[in-house]
Structures are given as C-alpha cells and as structure tokens.
PDB file of C-alpha atoms in Angstrom:
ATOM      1  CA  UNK A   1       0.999   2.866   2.605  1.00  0.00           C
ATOM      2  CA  UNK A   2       3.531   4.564   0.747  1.00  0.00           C
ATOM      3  CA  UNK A   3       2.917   6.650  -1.939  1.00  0.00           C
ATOM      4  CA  UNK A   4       0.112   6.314   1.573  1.00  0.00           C
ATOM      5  CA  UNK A   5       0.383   5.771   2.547  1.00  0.00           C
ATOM      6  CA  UNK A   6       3.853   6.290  -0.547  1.00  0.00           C
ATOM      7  CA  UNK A   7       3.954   6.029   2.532  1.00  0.00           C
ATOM      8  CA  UNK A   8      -0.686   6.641   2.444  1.00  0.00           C
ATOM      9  CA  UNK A   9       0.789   6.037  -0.401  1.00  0.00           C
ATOM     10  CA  UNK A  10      -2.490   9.769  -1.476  1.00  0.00           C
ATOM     11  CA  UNK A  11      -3.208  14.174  -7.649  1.00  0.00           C
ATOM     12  CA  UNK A  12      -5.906  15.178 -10.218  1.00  0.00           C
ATOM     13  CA  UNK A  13      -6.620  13.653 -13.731  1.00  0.00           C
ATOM     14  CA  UNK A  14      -3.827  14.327 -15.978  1.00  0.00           C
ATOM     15  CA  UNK A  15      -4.475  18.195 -17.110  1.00  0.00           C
ATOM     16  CA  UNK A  16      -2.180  20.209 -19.781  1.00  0.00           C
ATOM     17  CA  UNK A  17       0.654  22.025 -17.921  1.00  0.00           C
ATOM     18  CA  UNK A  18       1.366  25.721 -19.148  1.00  0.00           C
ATOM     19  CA  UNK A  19       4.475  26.958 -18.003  1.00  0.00           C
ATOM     20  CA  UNK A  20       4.330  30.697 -16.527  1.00  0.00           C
ATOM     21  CA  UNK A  21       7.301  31.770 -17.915  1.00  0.00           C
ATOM     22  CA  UNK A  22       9.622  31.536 -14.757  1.00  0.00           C
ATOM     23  CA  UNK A  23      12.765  29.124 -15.489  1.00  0.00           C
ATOM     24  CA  UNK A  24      14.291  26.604 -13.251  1.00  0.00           C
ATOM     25  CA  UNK A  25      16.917  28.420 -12.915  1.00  0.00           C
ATOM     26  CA  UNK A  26      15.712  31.875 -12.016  1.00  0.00           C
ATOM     27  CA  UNK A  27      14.850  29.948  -8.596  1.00  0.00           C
ATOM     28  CA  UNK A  28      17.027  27.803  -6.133  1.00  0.00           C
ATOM     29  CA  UNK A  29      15.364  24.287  -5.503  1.00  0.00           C
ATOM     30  CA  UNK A  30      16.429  24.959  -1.598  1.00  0.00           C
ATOM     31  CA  UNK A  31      14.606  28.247  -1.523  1.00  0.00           C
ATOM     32  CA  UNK A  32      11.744  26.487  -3.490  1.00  0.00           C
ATOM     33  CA  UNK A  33      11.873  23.893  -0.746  1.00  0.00           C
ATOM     34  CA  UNK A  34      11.893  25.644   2.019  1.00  0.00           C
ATOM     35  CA  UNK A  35       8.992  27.620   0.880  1.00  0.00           C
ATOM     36  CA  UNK A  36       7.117  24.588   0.318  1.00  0.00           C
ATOM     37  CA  UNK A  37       7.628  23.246   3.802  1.00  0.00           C
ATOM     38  CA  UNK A  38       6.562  26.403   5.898  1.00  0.00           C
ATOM     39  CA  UNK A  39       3.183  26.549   3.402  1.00  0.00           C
ATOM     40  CA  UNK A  40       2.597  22.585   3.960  1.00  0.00           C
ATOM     41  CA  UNK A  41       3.629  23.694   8.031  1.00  0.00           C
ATOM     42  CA  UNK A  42       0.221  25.429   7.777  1.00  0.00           C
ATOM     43  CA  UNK A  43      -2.210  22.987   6.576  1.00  0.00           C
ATOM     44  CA  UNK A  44      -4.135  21.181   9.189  1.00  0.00           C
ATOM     45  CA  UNK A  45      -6.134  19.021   7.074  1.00  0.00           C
ATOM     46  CA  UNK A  46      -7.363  18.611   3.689  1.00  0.00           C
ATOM     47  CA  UNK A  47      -9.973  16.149   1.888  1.00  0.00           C
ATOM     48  CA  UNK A  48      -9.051  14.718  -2.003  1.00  0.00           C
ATOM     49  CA  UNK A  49     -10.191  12.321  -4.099  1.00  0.00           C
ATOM     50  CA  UNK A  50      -7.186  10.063  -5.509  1.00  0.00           C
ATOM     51  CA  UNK A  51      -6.215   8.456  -8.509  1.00  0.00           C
ATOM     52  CA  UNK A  52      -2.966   5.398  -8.586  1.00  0.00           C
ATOM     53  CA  UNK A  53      -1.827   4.065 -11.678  1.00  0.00           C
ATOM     54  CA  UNK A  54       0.559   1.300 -11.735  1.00  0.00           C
ATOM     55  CA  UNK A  55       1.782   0.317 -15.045  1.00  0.00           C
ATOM     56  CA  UNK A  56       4.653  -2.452 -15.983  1.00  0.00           C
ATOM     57  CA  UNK A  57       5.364  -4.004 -19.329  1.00  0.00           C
ATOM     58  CA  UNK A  58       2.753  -6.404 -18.714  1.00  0.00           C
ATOM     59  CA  UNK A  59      -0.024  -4.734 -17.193  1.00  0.00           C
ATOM     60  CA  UNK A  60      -1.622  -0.926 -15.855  1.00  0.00           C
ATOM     61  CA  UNK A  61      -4.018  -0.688 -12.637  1.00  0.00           C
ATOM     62  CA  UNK A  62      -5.773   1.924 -11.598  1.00  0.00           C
ATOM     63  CA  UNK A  63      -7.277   2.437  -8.166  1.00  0.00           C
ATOM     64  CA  UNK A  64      -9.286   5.539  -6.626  1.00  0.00           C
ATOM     65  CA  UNK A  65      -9.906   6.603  -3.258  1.00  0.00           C
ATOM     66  CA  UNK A  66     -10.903   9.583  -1.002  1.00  0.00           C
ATOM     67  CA  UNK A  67      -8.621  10.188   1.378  1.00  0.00           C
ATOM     68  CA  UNK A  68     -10.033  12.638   4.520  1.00  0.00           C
ATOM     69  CA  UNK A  69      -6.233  13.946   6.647  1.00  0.00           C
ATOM     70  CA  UNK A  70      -5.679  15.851   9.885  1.00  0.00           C
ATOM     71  CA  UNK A  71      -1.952  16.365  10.959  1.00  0.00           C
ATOM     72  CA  UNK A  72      -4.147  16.268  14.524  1.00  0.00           C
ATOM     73  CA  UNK A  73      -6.722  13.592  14.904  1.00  0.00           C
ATOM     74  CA  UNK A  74      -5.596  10.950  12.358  1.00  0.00           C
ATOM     75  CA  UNK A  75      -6.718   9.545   8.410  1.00  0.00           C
ATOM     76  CA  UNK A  76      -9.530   8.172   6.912  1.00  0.00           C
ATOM     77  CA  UNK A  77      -9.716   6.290   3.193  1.00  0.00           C
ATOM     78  CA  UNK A  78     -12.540   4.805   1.352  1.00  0.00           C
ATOM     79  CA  UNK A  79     -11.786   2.227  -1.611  1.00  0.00           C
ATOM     80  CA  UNK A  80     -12.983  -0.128  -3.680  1.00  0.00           C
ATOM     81  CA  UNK A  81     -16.249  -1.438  -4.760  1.00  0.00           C
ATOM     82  CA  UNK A  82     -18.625  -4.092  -4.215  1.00  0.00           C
ATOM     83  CA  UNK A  83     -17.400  -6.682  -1.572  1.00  0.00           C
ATOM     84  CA  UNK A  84     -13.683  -5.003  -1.915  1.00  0.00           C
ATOM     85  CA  UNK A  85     -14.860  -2.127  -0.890  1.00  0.00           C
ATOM     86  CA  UNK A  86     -13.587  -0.741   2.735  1.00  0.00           C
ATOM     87  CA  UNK A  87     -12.705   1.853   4.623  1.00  0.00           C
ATOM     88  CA  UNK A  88      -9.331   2.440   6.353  1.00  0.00           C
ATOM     89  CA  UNK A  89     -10.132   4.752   9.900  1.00  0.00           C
ATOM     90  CA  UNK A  90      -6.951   5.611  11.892  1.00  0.00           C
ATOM     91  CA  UNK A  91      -6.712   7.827  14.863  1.00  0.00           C
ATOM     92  CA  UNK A  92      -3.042   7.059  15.461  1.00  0.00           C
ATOM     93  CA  UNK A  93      -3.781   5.023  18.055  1.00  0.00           C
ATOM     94  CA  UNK A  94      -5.572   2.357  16.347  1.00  0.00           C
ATOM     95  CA  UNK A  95      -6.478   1.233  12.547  1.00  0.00           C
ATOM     96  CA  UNK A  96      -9.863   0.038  11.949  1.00  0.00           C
ATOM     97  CA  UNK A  97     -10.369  -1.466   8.035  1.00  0.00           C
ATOM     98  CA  UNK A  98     -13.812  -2.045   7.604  1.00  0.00           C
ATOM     99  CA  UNK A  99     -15.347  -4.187   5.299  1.00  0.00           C
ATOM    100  CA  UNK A 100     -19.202  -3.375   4.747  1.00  0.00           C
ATOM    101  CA  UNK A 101     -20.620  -5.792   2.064  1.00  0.00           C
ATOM    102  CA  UNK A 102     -18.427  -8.774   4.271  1.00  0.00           C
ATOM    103  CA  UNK A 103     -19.217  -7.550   7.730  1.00  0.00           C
ATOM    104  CA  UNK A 104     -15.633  -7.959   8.895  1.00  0.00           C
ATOM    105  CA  UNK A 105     -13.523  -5.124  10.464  1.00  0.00           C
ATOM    106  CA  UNK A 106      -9.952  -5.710  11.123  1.00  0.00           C
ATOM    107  CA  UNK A 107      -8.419  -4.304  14.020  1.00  0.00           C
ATOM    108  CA  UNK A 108      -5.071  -3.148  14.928  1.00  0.00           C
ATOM    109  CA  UNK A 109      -3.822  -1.298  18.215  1.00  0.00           C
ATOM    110  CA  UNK A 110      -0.695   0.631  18.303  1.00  0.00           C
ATOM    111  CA  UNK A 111       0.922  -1.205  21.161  1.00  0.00           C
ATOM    112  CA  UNK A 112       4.451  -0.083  20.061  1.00  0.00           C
ATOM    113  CA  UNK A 113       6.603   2.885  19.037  1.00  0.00           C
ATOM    114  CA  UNK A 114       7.152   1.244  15.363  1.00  0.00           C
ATOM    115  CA  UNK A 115       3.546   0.869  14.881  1.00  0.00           C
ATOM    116  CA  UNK A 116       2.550   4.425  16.191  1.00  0.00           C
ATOM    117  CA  UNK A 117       4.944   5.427  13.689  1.00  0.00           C
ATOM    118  CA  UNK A 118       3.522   3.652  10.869  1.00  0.00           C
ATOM    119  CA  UNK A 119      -0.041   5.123  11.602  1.00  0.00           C
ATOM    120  CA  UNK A 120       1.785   8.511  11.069  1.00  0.00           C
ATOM    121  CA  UNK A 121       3.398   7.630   7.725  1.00  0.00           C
ATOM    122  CA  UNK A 122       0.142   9.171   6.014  1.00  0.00           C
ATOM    123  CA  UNK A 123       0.813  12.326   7.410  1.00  0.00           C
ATOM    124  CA  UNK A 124       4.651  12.184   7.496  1.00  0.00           C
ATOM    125  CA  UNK A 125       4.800  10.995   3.979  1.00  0.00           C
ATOM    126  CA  UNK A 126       2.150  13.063   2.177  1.00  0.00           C
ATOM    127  CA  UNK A 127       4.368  14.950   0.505  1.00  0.00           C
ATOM    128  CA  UNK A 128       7.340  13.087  -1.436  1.00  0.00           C
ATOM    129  CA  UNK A 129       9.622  15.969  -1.811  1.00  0.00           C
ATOM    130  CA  UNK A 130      10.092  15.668   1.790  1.00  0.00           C
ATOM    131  CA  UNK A 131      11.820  11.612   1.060  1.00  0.00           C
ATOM    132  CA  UNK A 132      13.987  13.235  -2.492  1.00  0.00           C
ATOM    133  CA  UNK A 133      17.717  13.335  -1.247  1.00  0.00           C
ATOM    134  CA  UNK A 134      17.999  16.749  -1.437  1.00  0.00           C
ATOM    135  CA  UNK A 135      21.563  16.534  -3.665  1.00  0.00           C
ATOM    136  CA  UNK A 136      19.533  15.387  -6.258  1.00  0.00           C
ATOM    137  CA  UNK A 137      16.916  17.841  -6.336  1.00  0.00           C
ATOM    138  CA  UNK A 138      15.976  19.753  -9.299  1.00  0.00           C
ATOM    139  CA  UNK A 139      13.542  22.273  -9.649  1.00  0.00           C
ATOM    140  CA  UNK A 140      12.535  21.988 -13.726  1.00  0.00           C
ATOM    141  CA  UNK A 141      10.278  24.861 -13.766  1.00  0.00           C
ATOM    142  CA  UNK A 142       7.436  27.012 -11.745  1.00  0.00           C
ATOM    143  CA  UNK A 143       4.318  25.775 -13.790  1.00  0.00           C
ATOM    144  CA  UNK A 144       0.366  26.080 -14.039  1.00  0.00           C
ATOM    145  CA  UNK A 145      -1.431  23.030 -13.270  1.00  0.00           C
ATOM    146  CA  UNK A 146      -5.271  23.031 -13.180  1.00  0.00           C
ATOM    147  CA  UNK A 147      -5.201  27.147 -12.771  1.00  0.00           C
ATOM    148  CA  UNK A 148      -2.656  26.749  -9.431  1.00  0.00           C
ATOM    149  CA  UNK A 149       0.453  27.294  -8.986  1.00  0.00           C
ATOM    150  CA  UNK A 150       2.638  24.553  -8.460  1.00  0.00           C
ATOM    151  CA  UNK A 151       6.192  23.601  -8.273  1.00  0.00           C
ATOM    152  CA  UNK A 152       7.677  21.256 -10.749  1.00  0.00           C
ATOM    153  CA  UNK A 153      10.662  19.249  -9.052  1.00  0.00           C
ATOM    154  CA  UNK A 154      12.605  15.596 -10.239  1.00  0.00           C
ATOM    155  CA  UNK A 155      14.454  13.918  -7.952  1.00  0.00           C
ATOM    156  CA  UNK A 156      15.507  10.073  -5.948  1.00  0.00           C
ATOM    157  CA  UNK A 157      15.001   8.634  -3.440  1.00  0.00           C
ATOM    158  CA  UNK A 158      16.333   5.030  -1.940  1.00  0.00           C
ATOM    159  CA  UNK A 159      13.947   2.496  -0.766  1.00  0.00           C
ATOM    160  CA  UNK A 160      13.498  -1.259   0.229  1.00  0.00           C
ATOM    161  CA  UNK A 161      10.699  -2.447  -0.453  1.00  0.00           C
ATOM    162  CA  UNK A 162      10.899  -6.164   1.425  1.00  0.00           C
ATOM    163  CA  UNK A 163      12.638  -6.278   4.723  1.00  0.00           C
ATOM    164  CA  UNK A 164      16.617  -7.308   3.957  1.00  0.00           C
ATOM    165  CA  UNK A 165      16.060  -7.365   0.095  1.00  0.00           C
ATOM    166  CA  UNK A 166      18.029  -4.862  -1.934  1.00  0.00           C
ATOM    167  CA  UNK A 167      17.782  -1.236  -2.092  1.00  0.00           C
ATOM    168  CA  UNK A 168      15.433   0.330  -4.820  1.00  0.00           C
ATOM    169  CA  UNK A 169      16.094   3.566  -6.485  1.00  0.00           C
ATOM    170  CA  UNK A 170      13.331   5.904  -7.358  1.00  0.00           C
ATOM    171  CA  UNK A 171      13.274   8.564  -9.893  1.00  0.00           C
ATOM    172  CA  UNK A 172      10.076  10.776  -8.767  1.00  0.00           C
ATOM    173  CA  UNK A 173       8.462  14.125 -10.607  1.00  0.00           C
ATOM    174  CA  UNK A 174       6.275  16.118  -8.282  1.00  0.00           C
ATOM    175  CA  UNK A 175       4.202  19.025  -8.963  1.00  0.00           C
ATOM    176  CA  UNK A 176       3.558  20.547  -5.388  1.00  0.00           C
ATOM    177  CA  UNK A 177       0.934  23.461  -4.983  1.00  0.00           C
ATOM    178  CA  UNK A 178       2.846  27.221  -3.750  1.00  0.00           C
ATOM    179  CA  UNK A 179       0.476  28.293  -1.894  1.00  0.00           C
ATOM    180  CA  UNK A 180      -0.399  24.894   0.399  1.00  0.00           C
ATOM    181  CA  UNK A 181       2.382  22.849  -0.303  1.00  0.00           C
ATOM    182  CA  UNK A 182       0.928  20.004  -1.283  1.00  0.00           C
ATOM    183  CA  UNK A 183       1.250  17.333  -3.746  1.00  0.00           C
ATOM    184  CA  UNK A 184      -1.069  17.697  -7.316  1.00  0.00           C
ATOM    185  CA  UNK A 185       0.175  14.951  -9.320  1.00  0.00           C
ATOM    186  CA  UNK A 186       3.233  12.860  -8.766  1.00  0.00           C
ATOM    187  CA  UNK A 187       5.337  10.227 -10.736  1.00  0.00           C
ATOM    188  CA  UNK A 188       7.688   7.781  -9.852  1.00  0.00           C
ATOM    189  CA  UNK A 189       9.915   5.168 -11.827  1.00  0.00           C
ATOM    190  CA  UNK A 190      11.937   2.465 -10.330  1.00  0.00           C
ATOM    191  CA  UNK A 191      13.287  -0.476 -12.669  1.00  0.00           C
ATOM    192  CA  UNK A 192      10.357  -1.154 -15.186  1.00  0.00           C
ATOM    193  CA  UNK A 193       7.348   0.185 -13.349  1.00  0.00           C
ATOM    194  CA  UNK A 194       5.813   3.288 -13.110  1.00  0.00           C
ATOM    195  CA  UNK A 195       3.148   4.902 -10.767  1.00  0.00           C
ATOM    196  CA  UNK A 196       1.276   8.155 -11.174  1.00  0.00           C
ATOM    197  CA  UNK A 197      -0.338   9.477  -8.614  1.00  0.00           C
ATOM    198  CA  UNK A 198      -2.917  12.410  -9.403  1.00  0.00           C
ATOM    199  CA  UNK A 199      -4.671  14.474  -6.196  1.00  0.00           C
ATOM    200  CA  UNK A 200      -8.293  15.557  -7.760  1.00  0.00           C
ATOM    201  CA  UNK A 201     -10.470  18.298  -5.902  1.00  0.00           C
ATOM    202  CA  UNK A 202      -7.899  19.044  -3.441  1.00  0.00           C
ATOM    203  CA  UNK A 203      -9.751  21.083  -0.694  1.00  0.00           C
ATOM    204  CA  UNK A 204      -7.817  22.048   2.783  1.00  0.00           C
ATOM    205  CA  UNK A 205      -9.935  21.576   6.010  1.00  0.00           C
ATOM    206  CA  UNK A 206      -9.687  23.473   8.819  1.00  0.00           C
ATOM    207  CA  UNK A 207     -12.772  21.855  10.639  1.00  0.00           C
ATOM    208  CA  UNK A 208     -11.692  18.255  11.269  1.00  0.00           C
ATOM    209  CA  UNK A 209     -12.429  17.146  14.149  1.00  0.00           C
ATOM    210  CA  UNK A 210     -11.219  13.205  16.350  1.00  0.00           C
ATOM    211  CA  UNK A 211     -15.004  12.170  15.905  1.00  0.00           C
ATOM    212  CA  UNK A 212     -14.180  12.161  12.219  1.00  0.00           C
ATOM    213  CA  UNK A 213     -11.508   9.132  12.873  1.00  0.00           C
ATOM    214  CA  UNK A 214     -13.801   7.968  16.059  1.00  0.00           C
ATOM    215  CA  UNK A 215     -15.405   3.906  14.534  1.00  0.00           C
ATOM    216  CA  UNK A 216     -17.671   2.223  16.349  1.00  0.00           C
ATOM    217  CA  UNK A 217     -17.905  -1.534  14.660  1.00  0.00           C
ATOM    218  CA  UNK A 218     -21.490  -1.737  13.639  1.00  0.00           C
ATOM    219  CA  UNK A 219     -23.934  -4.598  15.475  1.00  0.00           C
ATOM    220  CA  UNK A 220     -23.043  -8.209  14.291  1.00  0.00           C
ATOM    221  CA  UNK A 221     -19.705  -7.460  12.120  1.00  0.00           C
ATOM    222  CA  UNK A 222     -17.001  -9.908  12.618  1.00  0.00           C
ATOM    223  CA  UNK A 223     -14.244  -8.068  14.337  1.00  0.00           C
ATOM    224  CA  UNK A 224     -10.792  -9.277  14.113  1.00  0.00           C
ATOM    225  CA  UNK A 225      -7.919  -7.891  16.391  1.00  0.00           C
ATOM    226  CA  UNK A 226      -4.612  -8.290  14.807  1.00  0.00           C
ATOM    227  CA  UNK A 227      -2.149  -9.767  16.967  1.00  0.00           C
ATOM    228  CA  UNK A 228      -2.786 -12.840  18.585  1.00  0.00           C
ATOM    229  CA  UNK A 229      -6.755 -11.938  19.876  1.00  0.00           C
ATOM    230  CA  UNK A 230      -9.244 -13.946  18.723  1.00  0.00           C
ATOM    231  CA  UNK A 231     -12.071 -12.974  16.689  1.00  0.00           C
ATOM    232  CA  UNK A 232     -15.060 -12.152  18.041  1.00  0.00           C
ATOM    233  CA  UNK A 233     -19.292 -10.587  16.840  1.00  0.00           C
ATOM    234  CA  UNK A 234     -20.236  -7.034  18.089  1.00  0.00           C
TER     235      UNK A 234
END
C-alpha cells in the first residue's frame, strides 16, 4: 500500500502554488524536518479524500479514494465503483476488504510480526518525507498551497518493488502542511513513470474511535480467510 499504503500508498487537485517569499535557503531542511515531525507527532487522525495518478509513456490512471486514519485504532478506505468497488477496514489486527455489489469479503488475520507490521505501513508511511534519505534532502522553498502553509521538499528514496529484483530509485516532491505535518500533494518519478498523489479536503480528527475500524461481514456474503481456511457464508 505504498504511496498506502506508498506504503497506504494516501493530496488535493492540482492548485497554483504562490510562493510566500521565504527562500530555501533562509531555512535548514533538518530544522524544517524536525518541525514537521513533532506537528505530524500530534495528529491522531485525519479523514481525506484522495486522488493517484499513474502516468507512463503509454498510458495515465487515475484512481480516488477516501481514506478515514487513526495512529490508534487502525484505517479505513473506500474505492472504486460498481462491482470494483470495496472497502479496505483494518484495525491492525485484521484486514477486512469488502466487496458489496459481489458479496465477498476477504479476510486476513495478523498472525505474525511481518504482517502486524504491514497493517501499520498506512500509518508509518503516511508521510514520505519520513522514507527521503535525509542526505538528499532539499527544502526548495516555504510555499502557499490551497491558502496553507506547506513545505516544499525534493528528495530519494531506494526501493524494491518485487522481492529479490533490483533496487528502484525514487525522485519524490512533497508539499507537507506546517502546521499538521502532513502530506498535500506529492510526486514521485522512478525510471519512466510518474505518480502524483494529491490529499483533497484534508480534515484532522480527534474523535475516532475502534468501532470506526470494528466490520461485521453482513448476512450471506462469501467470506474468505486468507491463509489456508476455507471459504465459508455468514
């Protein structure tokens, strides 16, 4: 889920940027950094609306979701239309994606560490200045975006995308909100793709609760439990 998911995965429509008038380098990306990190230490949760664009040489896709976050109780998305539609409901201890129009519900329990961890990625990965390798960090300006604040920084970061394939470099842009520390609108570039990611009606939540991530298959869906149970109606 990166980008959720990065990972999750997880910025608003693309809007003019007016710069304020305060330069890169009247600011030291490290204190910019660390700034960011104790405002996004704050944040408890927070509800968006999020548009992905994925664009090669040969083709552009764009997806939206709403994405519903607590650093507490866990993540809920909702995507997709018609019989793709479905919604992704994770306490951190297990990952329900539910299918409505198909009546199937996938099911997967966090019986190990590396899964549990995985389930956290939303959280842990929300906000990609946190993956840049901080020697390459740049801050390019302290900018306007949408009437907020936010922090303009470029960077890399190393990936792999398959288990044992080769390493991927990623040039990334993110504008990151001063007050909140979180993302607005990010951009990344790796060989000849690029994805844009843009965070639209941004609101933090302080009222989250677990019942929000609590799913209770509804009567007669098909529910399938990921790894090795078989299905089975509820």
């Amino acid at each position: 889920m990166k980008g959720i998911l990065s990972t999750f995965a997880i910025v608003m429509a693309v809007c003019t940027l007016a710069n304020t008038g305060t330069s890169s380098a009247e600011k030291d990306p490290r204190v910019a950094l660390t700034e960011i990190r104790k405002a996004y230490e704050k944040v408890v949760g927070l509800q968006a609306e999020i548009e992905t664009k994925h664009e090669t040489a040969d083709e552009e896709v764009v997806l939206t979701r709403s994405l519903l976050l607590s650093k507490q109780y866990g993540w809920k998305i909702t995507e997709g239309i018609g019989k793709l539609r479905r919604e992704i409901i994770n306490d951190f201890s297990i990952n329900y994606v539910y299918y409505p129009e198909q009546r199937r519900v996938l099911k997967l329990v966090a019986r190990t560490p590396e899964v549990a961890a995985e389930f956290k990625k939303p959280v842990a990965e929300l906000n990609p200045l946190f993956a840049l390798d901080e020697r390459s960090l740049r801050l390019k300006g302290v900018e306007e975006l949408a009437g907020e604040k936010v922090y303009h920084f470029e960077g890399t970061t190393t990936t792999q995308f398959l288990q044992g394939g080769k390493p991927v470099t990623i040039r990334i842009e993110a504008w990151v909100g001063a007050e909140d520390g979180l993302p607005r609108k990010t951009i990344e570039r790796w060989e000849d793709r690029t994805g844009t990611t843009i965070y639209k009606n941004l609101r933090l939540r302080d009222d989250i609760t677990s019942a929000d991530f609590q799913f209770q298959p509804p009567q007669g869906v098909t529910v399938v439990e990921l790894g090795g149970a078989e299905d089975r109606k509820e």
